[in-house]
Tab-separated table of C-alpha atoms in Angstrom:
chain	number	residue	atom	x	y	z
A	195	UNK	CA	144.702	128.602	-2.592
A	196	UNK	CA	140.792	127.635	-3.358
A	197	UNK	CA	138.458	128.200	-0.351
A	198	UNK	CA	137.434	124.827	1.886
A	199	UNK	CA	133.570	124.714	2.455
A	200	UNK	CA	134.175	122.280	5.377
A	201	UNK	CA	132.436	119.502	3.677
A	202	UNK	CA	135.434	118.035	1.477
A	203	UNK	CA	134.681	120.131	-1.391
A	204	UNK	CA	136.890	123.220	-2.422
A	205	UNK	CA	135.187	126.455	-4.032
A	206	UNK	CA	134.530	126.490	-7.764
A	207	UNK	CA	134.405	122.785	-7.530
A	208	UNK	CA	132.007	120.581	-9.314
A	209	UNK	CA	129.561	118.991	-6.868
A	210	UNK	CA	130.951	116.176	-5.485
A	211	UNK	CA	129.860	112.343	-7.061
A	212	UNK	CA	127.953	110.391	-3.652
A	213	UNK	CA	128.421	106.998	-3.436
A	214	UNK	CA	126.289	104.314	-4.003
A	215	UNK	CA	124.250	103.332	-0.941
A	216	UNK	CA	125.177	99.423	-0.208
A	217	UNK	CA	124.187	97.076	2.865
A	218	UNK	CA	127.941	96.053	2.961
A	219	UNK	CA	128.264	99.697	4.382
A	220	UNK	CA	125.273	99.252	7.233
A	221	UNK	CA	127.021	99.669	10.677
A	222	UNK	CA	126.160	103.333	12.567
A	223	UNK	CA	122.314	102.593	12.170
A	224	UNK	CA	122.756	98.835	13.243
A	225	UNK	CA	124.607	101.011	16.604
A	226	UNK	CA	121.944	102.843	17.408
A	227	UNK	CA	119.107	100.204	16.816
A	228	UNK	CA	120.502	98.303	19.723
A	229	UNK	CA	121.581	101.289	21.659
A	230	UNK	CA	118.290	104.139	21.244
A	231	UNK	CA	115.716	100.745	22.110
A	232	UNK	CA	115.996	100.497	25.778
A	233	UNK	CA	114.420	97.828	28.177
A	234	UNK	CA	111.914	101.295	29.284
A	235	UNK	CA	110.965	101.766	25.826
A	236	UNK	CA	110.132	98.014	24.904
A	237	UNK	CA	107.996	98.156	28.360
A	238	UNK	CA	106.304	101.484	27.182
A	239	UNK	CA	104.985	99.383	24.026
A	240	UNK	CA	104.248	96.828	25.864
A	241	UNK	CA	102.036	98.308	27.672
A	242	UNK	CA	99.897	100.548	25.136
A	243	UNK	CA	99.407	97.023	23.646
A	244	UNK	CA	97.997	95.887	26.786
A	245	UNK	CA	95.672	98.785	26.900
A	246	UNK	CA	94.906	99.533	24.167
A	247	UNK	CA	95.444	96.398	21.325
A	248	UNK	CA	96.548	97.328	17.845
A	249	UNK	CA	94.545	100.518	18.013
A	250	UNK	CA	97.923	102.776	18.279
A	251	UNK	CA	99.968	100.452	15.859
A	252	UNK	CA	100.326	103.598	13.933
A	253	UNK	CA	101.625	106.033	16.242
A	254	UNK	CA	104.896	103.504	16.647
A	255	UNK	CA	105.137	103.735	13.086
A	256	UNK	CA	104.870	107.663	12.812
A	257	UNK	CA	107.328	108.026	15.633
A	258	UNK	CA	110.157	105.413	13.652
A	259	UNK	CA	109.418	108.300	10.944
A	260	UNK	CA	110.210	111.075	13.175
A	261	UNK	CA	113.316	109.241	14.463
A	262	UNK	CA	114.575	108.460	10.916
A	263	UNK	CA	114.062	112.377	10.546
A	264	UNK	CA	115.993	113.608	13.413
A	265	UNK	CA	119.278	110.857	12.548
A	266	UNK	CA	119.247	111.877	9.187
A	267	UNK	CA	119.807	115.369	10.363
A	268	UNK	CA	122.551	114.410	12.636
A	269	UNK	CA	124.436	112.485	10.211
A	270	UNK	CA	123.560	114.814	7.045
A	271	UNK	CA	125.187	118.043	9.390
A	272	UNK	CA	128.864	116.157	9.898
A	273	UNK	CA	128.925	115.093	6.588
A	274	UNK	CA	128.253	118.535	4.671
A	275	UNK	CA	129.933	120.248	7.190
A	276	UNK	CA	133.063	118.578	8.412
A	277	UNK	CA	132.148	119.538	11.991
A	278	UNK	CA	130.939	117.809	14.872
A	279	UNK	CA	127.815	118.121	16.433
A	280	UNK	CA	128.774	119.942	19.086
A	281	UNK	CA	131.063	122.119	17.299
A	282	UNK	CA	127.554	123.130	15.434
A	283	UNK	CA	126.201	123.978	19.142
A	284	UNK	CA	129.328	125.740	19.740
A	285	UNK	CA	128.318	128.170	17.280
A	286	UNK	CA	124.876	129.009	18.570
A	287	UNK	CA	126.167	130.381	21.624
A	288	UNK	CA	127.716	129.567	24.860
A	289	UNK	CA	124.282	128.707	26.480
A	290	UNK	CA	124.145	124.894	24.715
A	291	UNK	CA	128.041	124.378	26.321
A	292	UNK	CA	126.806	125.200	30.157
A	293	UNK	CA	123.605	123.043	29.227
A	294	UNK	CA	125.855	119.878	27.496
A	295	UNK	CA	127.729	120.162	30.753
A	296	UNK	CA	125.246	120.634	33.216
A	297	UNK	CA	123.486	117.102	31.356
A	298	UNK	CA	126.214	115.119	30.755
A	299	UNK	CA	127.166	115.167	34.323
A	300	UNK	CA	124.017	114.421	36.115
A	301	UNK	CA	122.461	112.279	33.390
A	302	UNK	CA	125.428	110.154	33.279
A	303	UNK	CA	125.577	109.892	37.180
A	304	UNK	CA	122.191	108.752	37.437
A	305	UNK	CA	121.681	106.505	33.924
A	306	UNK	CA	124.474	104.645	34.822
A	307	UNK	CA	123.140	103.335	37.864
A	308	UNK	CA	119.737	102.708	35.724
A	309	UNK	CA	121.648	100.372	33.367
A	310	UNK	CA	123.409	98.445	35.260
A	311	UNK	CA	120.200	98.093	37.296
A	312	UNK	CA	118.385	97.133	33.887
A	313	UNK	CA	120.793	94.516	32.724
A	314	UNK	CA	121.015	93.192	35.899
A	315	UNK	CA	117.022	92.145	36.613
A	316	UNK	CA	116.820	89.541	33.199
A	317	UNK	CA	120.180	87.839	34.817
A	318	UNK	CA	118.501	87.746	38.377
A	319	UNK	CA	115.224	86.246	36.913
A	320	UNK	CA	117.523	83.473	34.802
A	321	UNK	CA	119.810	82.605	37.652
A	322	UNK	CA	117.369	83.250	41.088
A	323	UNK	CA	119.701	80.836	43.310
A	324	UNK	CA	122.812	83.143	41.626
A	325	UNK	CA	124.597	86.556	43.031
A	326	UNK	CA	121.773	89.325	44.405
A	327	UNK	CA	120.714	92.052	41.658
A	328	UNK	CA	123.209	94.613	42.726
A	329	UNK	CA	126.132	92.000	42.014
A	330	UNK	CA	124.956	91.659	38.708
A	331	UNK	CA	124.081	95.339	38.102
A	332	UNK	CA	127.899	96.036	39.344
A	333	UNK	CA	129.360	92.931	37.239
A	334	UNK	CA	127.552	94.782	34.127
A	335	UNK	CA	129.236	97.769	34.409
A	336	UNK	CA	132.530	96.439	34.933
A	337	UNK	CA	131.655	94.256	32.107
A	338	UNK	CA	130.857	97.513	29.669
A	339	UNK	CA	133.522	100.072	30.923
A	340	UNK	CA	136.430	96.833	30.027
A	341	UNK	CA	134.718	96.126	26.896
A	342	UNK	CA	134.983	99.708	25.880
A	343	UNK	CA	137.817	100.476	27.052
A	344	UNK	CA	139.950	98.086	25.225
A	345	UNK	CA	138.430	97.943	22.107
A	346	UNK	CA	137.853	100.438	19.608
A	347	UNK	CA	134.872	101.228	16.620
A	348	UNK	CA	135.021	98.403	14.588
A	349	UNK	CA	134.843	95.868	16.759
A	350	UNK	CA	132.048	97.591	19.476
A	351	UNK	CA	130.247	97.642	16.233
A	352	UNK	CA	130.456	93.752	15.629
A	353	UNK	CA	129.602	93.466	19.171
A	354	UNK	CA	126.582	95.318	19.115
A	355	UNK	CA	125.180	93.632	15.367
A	356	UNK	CA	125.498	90.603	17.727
A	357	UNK	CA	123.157	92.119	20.230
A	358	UNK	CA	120.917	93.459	17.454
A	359	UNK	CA	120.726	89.822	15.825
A	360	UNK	CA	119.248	88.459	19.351
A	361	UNK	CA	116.858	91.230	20.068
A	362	UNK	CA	115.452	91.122	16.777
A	363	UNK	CA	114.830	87.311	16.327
A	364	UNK	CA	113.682	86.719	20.380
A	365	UNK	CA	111.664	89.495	20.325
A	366	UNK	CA	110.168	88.475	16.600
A	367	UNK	CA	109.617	84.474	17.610
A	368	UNK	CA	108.008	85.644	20.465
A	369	UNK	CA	105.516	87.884	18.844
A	370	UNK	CA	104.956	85.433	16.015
A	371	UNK	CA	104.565	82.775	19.016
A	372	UNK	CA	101.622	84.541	20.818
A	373	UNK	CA	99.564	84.157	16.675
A	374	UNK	CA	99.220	87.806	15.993
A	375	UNK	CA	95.180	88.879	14.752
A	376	UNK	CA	96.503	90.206	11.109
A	377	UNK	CA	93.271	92.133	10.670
A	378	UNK	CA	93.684	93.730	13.648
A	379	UNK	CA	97.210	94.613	13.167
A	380	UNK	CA	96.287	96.302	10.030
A	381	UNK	CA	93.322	98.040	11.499
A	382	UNK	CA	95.753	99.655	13.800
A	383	UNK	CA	97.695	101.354	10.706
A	384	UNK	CA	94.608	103.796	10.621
A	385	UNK	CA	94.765	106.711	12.860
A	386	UNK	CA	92.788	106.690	15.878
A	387	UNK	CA	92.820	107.850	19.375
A	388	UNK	CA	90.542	105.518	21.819
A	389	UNK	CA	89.620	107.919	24.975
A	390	UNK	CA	92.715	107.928	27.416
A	391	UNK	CA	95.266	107.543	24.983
A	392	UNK	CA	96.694	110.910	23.848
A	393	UNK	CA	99.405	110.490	26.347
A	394	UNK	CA	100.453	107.249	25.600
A	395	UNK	CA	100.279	108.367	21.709
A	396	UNK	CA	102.466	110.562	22.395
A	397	UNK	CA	104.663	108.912	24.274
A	398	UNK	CA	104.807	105.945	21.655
A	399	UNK	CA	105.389	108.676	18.615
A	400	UNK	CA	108.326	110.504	20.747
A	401	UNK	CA	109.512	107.997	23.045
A	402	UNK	CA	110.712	105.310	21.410
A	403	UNK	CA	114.271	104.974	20.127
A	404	UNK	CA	115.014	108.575	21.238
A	405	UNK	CA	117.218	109.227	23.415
A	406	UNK	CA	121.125	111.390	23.590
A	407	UNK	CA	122.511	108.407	21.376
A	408	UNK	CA	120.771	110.315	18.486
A	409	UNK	CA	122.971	112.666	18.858
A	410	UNK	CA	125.688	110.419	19.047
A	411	UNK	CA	124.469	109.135	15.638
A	412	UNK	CA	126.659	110.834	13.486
A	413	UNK	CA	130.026	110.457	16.149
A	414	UNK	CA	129.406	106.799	15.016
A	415	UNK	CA	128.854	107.452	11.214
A	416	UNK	CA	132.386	109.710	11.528
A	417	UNK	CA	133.990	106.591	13.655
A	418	UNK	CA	132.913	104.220	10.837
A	419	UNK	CA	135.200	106.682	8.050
A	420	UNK	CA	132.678	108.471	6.658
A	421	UNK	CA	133.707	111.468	7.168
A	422	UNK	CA	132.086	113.259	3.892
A	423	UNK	CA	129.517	114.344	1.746
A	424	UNK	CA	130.153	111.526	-0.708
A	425	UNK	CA	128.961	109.249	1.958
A	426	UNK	CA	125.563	110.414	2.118
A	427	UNK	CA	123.913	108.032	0.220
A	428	UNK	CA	125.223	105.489	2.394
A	429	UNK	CA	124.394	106.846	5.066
A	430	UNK	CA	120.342	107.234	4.393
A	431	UNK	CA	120.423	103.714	3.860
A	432	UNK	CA	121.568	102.855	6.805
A	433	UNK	CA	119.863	105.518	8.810
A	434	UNK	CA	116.515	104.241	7.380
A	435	UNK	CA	117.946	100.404	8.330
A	436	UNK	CA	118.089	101.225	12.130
A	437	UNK	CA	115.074	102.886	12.234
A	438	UNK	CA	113.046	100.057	10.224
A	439	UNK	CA	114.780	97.538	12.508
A	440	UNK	CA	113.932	99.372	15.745
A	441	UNK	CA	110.262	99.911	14.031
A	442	UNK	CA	110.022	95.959	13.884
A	443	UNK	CA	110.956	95.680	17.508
A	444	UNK	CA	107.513	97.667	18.418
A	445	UNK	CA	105.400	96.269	16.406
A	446	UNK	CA	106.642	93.272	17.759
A	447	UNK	CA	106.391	94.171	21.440
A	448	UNK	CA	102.763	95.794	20.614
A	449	UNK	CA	101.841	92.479	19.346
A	450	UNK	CA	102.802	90.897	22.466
A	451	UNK	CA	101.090	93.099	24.628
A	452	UNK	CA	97.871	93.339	22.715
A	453	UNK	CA	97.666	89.289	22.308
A	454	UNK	CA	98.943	88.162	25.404
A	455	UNK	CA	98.246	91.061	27.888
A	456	UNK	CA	95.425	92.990	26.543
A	457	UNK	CA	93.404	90.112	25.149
A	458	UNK	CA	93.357	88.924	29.292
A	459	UNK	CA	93.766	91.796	31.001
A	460	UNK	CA	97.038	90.965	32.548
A	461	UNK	CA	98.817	94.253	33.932
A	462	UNK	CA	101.979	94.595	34.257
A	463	UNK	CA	104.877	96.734	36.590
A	464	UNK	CA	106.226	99.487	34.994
A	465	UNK	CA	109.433	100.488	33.882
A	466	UNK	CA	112.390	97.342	33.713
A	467	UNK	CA	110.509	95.215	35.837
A	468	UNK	CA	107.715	94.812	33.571
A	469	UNK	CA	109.858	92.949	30.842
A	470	UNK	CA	110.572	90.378	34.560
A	471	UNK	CA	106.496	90.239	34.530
A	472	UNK	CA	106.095	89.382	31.074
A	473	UNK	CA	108.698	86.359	31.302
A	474	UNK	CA	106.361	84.975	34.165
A	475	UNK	CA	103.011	85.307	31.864
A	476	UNK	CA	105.485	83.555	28.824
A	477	UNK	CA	106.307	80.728	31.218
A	478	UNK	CA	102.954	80.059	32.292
A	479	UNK	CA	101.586	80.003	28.664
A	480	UNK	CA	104.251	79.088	26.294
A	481	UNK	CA	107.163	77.167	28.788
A	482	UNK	CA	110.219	77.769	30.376
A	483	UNK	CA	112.388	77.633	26.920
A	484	UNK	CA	110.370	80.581	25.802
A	485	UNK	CA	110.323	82.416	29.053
A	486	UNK	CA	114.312	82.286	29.131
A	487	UNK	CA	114.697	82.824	25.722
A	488	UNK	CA	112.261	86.277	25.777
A	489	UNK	CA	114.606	86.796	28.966
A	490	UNK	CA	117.765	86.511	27.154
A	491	UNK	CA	116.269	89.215	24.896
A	492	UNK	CA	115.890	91.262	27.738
A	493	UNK	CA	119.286	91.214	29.048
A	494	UNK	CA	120.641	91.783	25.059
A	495	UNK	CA	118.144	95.024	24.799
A	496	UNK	CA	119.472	96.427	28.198
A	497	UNK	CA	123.790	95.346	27.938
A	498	UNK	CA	123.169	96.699	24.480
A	499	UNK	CA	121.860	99.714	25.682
A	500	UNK	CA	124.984	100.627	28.267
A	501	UNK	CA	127.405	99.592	25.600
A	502	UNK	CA	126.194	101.690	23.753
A	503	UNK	CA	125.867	104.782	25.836
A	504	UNK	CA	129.731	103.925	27.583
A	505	UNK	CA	130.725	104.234	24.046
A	506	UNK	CA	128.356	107.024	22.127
A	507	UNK	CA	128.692	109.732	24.625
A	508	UNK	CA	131.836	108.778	26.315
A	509	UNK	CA	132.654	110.244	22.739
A	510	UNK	CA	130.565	113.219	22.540
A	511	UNK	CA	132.525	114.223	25.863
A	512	UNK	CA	135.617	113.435	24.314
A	513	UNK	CA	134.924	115.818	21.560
A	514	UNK	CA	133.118	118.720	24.108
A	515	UNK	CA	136.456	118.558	26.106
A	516	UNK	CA	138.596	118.782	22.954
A	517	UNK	CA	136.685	122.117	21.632
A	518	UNK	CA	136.809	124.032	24.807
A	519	UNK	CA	140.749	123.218	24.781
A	520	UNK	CA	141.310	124.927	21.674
A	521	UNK	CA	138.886	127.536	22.447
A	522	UNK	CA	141.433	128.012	25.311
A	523	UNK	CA	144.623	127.597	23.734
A	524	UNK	CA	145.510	125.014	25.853
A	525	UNK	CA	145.327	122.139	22.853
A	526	UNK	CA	148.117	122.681	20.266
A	527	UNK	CA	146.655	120.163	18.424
A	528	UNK	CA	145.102	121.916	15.246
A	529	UNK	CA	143.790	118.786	13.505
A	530	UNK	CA	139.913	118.439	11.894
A	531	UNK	CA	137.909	117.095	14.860
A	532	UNK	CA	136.046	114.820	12.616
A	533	UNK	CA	138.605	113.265	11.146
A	534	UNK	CA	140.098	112.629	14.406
A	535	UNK	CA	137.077	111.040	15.436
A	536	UNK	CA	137.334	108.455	12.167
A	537	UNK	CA	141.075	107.678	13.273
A	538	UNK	CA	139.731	106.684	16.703
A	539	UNK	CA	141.807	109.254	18.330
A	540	UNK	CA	138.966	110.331	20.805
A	541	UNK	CA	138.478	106.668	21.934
A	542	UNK	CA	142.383	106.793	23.008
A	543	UNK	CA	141.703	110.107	24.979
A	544	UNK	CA	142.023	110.676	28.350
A	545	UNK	CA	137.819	112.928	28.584
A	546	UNK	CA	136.739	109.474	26.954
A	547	UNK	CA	138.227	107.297	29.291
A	548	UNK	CA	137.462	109.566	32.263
A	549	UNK	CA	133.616	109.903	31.123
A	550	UNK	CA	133.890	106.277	30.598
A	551	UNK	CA	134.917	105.907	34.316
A	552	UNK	CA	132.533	108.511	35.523
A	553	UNK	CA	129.026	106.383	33.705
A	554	UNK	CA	130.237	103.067	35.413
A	555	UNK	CA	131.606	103.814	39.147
A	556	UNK	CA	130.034	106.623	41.156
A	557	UNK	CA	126.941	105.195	39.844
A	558	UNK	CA	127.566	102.498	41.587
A	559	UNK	CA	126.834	104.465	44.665
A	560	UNK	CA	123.332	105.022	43.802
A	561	UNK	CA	122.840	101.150	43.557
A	562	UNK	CA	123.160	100.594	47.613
A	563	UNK	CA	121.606	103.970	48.576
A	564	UNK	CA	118.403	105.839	47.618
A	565	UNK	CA	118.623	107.921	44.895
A	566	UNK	CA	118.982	111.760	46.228
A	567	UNK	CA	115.472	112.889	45.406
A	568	UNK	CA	117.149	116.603	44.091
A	569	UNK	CA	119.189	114.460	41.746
A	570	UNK	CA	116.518	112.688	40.879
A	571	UNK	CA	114.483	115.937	39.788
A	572	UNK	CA	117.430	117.323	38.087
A	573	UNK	CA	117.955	114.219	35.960
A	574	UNK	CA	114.093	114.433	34.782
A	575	UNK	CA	114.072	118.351	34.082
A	576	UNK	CA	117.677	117.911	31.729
A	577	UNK	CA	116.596	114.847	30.062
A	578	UNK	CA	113.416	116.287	29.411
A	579	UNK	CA	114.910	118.949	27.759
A	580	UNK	CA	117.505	117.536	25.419
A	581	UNK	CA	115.313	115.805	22.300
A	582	UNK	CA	113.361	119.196	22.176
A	583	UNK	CA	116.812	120.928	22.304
A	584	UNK	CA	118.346	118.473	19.959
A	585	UNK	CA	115.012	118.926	17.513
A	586	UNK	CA	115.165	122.571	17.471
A	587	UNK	CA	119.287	123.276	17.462
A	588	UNK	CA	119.505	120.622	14.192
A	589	UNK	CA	116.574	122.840	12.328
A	590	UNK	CA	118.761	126.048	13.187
A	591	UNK	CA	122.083	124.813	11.835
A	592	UNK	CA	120.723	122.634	8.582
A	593	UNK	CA	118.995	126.444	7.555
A	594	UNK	CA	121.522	128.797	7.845
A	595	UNK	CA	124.974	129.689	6.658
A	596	UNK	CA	126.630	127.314	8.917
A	597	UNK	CA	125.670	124.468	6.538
A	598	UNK	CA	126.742	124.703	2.794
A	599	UNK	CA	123.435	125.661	0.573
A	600	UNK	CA	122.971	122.105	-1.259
A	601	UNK	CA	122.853	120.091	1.686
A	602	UNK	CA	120.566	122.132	3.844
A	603	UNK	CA	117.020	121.224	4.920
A	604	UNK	CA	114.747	121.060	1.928
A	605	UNK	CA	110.408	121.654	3.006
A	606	UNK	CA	110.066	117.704	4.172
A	607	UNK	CA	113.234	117.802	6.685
A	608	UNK	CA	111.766	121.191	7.885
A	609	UNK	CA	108.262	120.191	8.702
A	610	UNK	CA	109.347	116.624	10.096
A	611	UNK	CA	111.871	118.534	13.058
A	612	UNK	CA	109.615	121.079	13.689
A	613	UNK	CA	106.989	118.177	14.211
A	614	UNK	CA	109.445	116.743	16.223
A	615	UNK	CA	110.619	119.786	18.077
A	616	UNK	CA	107.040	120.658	18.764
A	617	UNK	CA	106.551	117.063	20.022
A	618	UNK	CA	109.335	116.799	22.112
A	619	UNK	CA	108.466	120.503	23.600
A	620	UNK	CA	104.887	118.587	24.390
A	621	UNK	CA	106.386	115.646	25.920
A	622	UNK	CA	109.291	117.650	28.137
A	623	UNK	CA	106.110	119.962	29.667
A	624	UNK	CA	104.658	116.669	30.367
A	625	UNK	CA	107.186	114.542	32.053
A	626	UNK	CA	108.443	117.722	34.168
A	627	UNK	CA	104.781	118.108	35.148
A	628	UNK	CA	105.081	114.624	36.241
A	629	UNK	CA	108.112	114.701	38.580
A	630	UNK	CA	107.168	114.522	42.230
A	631	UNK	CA	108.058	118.271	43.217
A	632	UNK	CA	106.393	117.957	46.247
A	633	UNK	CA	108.937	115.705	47.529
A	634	UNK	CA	111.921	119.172	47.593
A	635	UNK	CA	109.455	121.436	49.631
């Protein structure tokens, strides 16, 4: 019997024909346009436009670069492998299962309660005489886990083109509504670091866009069917689409903030509440049909967002579960985990479901009590840690033996994660520097 490389080819076969890259194939990237773009990250933009104008125009674009980098990688490993991604971490060691677990458990408890609290403030701002914000916030959730819960890949990925159509052409009129400065715009393209910015530089480079659904990337490239080699083609293309849609969106928000906010030194909240803010200033100049619209692109951004993540790592749990079962016998199932995933079998699963109940109901705990402060710290520390650990574990598999010779990294992939890795290291010494420590002793 010939010898399976775990990528759909057999030994001593000819290298397999890839298919022609075609937009009637786009779906994963469109997934993880509307899910990696946040409310958070469009505020983040928004503000380095206020501050600073157009001058850091090009950081946004280097960082859509990076991100393109870092999905490719995800995608291109369960393709030429046939494994999951976190069968690849399996095989680096036990340490990256007691860290998956740690994070998925904390960061779930606490980001839940952050996106229901995110899709909740555009809805309080449209309807102020309506329910209070933690109605809403709780509504959302419910909203997300039955939306999830009863439906399965293909249509969670209509849903979510939906949400990608509205935050691309709200977010677009409004930018094209405030008269961008072209030259300026351009100017920005050239590198340049006015004095204060290097943090938000590198915020804007690594912040953007990047966030665990990465990593659920290529669950939702296996969920679409493509669950070979042959689809790699197809799946640059549509790699490079999300990332040159969610590009758009921050040019678009920088824009905004550099015309409207930066041009009058209007200052804004941080975090969610900012986008709330910004509706106020579009009301004032532009009228109340604007202001709801930009506020309708708000709520899309953030709903998209937990739809997303209900979905994206309610199936990288799934799939952690389903390892450590075999690992320890107690699975008889003996089936290839990534064709499972393309059959939808992990979306039927009881870790899915259970993760799925987990991101929508104790968080709503945290929505009528103050977030532990200890939880709080733990949250920042592990989510600091996982692009950095997603960076560096993707440039260890794609260069060894655990990835079939053809389809490992060539010099471009290398340099671009170890940018990234190096990056991300930057950023995670950065925000953990950040965290209020004082507030544990």
């Amino acid at each position: 019997m010939a010898e399976s490389t775990g990528s759909g080819i057999t030994a001593g076969e000819a290298e397999p024909r890839l298919r022609k890259a075609s937009w009637k194939y786009v779906g994963p990237g469109i997934v993880v346009a509307a899910t990696g773009v946040g409310a958070g990250d469009l505020v983040a933009t928004l503000i380095a436009g206020s501050k600073f104008g157009y001058t850091l125009l090009w950081a946004a674009i280097i960082g859509c670069l990076v991100k393109i980098s870092l999905a490719e990688a995800t995608g291109r490993w369960h393709l030429a492998t046939g494994r999951t991604l976190f069968e690849g971490w399996r095989s680096l060691g036990q340490w990256t299962t007691y860290y998956f677990a740690v994070y998925v458990v904390i960061w779930g408890f606490v980001y839940g309660a952050t996106a229901m609290s995110s899709s909740a403030l555009p809805l309080v701002a449209l309807f102020p005489d309506g329910p209070s914000l933690k109605t809403w916030a709780v509504l959302c959730g419910l909203l997300g886990l039955a939306f999830v819960w009863f439906n399965r890949y293909a249509v969670f990925e209509k849903a979510m083109t939906v949400v990608i159509g509205m935050k691309f052409l709200i977010v677009v009129y409004v930018a094209i509504r405030v008269a961008p400065d072209l030259g300026n715009a351009f100017a920005g393209l050239v590198p340049a670091l006015p004095d204060g910015s290097l943090l938000y530089t590198l915020g804007l480079i690594g912040g953007v866009g990047g966030t665990i659904t990465m990593a659920a990337y290529g669950y939702w490239v296996n969920s679409k069917g493509w669950t070979d080699i042959t689809w790699l083609k197809v799946m640059r293309l549509d790699n490079r689409v999300a990332y040159i849609t969610t590009g758009i969106f921050v040019v678009a928000m920088m824009i905004i903030g550099a015309e409207l906010l930066h041009s009058t030194n209007i200052a804004l909240n941080s975090g969610d509440k900012g986008l709330v803010d910004l509706g106020k200033v579009l009301e004032d100049k532009f009228g109340a049909v604007t202001a709801d619209l930009f506020l309708i692109g708000f709520f899309a951004t953030s709903f998209g967002a937990l739809m997303g993540v209900w979905h994206g790592v309610s199936l990288m749990f799934a799939d952690f579960v389903e390892r450590l079962r075999r690992e320890r016998g107690a699975s008889a199932d003996g089936g290839d985990m990534v064709e499972e995933v393309a059959a939808g079998k992990r979306e039927k699963s009881v870790p899915f479901r259970a993760y799925l109940l987990w991101l929508t109901f104790p968080p709503m705990g945290l929505l009528f009590l103050d977030e532990p402060f200890g939880l709080v710290i733990a949250y920042g520390v592990l989510g600091a840690f996982f692009m950095p650990f997603l960076a560096l574990t993707l440039l260890w598999l794609l260069n060894t033996s655990r990835t079939p010779g053809q389809w490992r990294n060539g010099w471009l992939s290398n340099v671009m994660l170890a940018a990234a890795g190096l990056l991300f290291l930057v950023l995670c010494v950065k925000q953990i520097i950040d965290l209020d420590w004082g507030g544990i002793f």
